[in-house]
Short mmCIF file of C-alpha atoms in Angstrom, two decimals:
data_model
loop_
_atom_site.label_atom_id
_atom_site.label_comp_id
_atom_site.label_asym_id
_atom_site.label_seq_id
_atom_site.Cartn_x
_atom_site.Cartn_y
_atom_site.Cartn_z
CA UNK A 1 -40.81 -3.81 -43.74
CA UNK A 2 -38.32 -5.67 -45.99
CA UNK A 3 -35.61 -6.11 -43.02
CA UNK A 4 -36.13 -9.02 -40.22
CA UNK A 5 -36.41 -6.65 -37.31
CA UNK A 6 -38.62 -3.66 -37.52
CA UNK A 7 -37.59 -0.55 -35.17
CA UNK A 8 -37.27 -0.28 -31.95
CA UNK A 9 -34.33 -2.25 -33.10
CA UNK A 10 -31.87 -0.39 -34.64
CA UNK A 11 -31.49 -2.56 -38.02
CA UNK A 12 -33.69 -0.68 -40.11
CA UNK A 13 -31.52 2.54 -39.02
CA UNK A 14 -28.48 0.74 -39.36
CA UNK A 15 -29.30 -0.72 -42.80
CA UNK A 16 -30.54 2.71 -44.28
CA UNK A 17 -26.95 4.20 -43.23
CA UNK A 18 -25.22 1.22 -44.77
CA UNK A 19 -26.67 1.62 -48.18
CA UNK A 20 -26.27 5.83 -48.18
CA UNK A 21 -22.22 4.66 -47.10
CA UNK A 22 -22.97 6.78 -43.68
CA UNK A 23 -21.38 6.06 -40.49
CA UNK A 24 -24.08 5.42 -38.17
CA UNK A 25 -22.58 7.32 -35.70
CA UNK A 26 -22.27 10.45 -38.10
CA UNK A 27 -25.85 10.12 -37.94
CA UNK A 28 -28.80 12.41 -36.54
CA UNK A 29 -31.78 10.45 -36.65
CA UNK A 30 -35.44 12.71 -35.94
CA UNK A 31 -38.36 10.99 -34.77
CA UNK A 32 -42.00 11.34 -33.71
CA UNK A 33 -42.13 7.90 -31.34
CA UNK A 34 -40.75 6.44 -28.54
CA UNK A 35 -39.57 3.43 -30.99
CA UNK A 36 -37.71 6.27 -32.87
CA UNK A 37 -35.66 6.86 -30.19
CA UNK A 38 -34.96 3.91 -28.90
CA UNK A 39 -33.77 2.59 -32.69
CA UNK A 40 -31.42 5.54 -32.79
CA UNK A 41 -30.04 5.66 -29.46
CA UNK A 42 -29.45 1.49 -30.32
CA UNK A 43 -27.75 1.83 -33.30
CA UNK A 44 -25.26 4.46 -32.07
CA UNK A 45 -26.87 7.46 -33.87
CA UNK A 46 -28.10 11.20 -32.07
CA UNK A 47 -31.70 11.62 -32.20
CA UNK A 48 -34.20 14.31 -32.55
CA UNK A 49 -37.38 14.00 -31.25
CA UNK A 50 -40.25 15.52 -33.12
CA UNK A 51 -43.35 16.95 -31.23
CA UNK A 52 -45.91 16.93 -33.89
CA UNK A 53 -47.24 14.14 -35.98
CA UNK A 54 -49.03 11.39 -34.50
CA UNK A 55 -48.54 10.58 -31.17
CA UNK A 56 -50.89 9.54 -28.29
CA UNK A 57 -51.89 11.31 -25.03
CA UNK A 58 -50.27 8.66 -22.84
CA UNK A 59 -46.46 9.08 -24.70
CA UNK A 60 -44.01 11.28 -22.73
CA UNK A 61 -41.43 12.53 -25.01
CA UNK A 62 -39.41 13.46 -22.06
CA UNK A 63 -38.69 9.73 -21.23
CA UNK A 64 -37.79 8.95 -24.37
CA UNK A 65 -33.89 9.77 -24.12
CA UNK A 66 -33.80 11.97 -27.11
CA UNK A 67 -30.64 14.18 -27.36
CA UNK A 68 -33.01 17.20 -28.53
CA UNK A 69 -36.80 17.82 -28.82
CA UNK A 70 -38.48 20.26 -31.60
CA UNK A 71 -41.88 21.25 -32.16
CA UNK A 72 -42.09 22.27 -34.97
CA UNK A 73 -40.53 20.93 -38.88
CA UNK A 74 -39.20 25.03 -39.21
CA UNK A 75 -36.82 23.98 -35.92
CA UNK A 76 -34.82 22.20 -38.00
CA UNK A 77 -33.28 24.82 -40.52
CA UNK A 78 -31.47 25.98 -37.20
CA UNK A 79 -28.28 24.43 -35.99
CA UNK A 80 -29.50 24.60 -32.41
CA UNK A 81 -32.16 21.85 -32.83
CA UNK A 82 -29.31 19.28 -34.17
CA UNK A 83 -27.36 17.34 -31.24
CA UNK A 84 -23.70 16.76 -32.20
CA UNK A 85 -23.05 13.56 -34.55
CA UNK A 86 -21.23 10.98 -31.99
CA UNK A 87 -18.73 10.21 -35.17
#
Protein backbone atom coordinates (compact mmCIF):
# COMPACT_ATOMS: atom_id res chain seq x y z
CA UNK A 1 0.00 0.00 0.00
CA UNK A 2 3.02 2.36 0.14
CA UNK A 3 3.63 2.19 -3.87
CA UNK A 4 1.29 4.38 -6.37
CA UNK A 5 -0.17 1.41 -8.17
CA UNK A 6 -1.47 -1.51 -6.25
CA UNK A 7 -1.42 -5.04 -8.18
CA UNK A 8 -2.84 -6.03 -10.94
CA UNK A 9 -0.05 -3.79 -11.97
CA UNK A 10 3.08 -5.20 -11.75
CA UNK A 11 4.89 -2.32 -9.58
CA UNK A 12 4.44 -3.72 -6.34
CA UNK A 13 6.13 -7.06 -7.85
CA UNK A 14 8.59 -5.17 -9.57
CA UNK A 15 9.53 -2.98 -6.57
CA UNK A 16 9.77 -6.02 -4.07
CA UNK A 17 12.42 -7.63 -6.65
CA UNK A 18 14.26 -4.35 -6.87
CA UNK A 19 14.92 -4.00 -3.22
CA UNK A 20 15.86 -8.09 -2.69
CA UNK A 21 18.49 -7.12 -6.02
CA UNK A 22 16.34 -9.97 -8.02
CA UNK A 23 15.86 -9.95 -11.62
CA UNK A 24 12.28 -9.91 -12.13
CA UNK A 25 12.48 -12.28 -14.64
CA UNK A 26 14.46 -14.78 -12.30
CA UNK A 27 11.35 -14.57 -10.52
CA UNK A 28 8.46 -17.17 -9.62
CA UNK A 29 5.76 -15.31 -8.24
CA UNK A 30 2.65 -17.74 -6.40
CA UNK A 31 -0.66 -16.38 -6.04
CA UNK A 32 -4.21 -17.05 -4.84
CA UNK A 33 -6.06 -14.23 -7.31
CA UNK A 34 -6.62 -13.41 -10.61
CA UNK A 35 -4.75 -9.90 -9.80
CA UNK A 36 -1.79 -12.21 -8.79
CA UNK A 37 -1.43 -13.34 -12.00
CA UNK A 38 -1.95 -10.75 -13.96
CA UNK A 39 0.88 -8.58 -11.76
CA UNK A 40 3.31 -11.38 -12.45
CA UNK A 41 2.70 -12.22 -15.90
CA UNK A 42 3.06 -7.95 -16.27
CA UNK A 43 6.11 -7.58 -14.72
CA UNK A 44 7.91 -10.36 -16.62
CA UNK A 45 7.95 -12.92 -13.74
CA UNK A 46 6.49 -17.00 -13.87
CA UNK A 47 3.62 -17.44 -11.71
CA UNK A 48 2.09 -20.04 -9.56
CA UNK A 49 -1.29 -20.09 -8.92
CA UNK A 50 -2.48 -21.21 -5.54
CA UNK A 51 -5.86 -23.10 -5.12
CA UNK A 52 -6.59 -22.53 -1.55
CA UNK A 53 -6.96 -19.37 0.40
CA UNK A 54 -9.64 -17.06 -0.31
CA UNK A 55 -11.13 -17.02 -3.44
CA UNK A 56 -14.76 -16.70 -4.67
CA UNK A 57 -17.09 -19.18 -6.46
CA UNK A 58 -17.28 -17.06 -9.61
CA UNK A 59 -13.05 -16.97 -10.12
CA UNK A 60 -11.75 -19.50 -12.69
CA UNK A 61 -8.21 -20.15 -12.04
CA UNK A 62 -7.97 -21.69 -15.39
CA UNK A 63 -8.33 -18.22 -17.12
CA UNK A 64 -6.01 -16.74 -15.20
CA UNK A 65 -2.78 -17.51 -17.41
CA UNK A 66 -0.80 -18.97 -14.63
CA UNK A 67 2.28 -21.01 -15.78
CA UNK A 68 1.35 -23.73 -12.98
CA UNK A 69 -1.57 -24.35 -10.55
CA UNK A 70 -1.14 -26.14 -6.93
CA UNK A 71 -3.54 -27.05 -4.42
CA UNK A 72 -2.06 -27.41 -1.83
CA UNK A 73 1.14 -25.19 0.26
CA UNK A 74 3.00 -29.08 0.52
CA UNK A 75 3.08 -28.75 -3.66
CA UNK A 76 5.60 -26.51 -3.38
CA UNK A 77 8.60 -28.46 -1.72
CA UNK A 78 8.50 -30.30 -5.22
CA UNK A 79 10.30 -29.00 -8.23
CA UNK A 80 7.39 -29.99 -10.45
CA UNK A 81 5.01 -27.27 -9.13
CA UNK A 82 7.74 -24.41 -10.05
CA UNK A 83 7.53 -23.14 -13.87
CA UNK A 84 11.01 -22.29 -15.21
CA UNK A 85 12.36 -18.63 -14.21
CA UNK A 86 12.15 -16.66 -17.76
CA UNK A 87 15.82 -15.14 -16.69
Amino acid sequence: DTLAQRKPHPLPLLAAAERMHIDPATCIYVGDDERDIVAANAAGMASVAALWGYRLDADDPLAWGAERMIEHPAQLQRGDAWPPARG
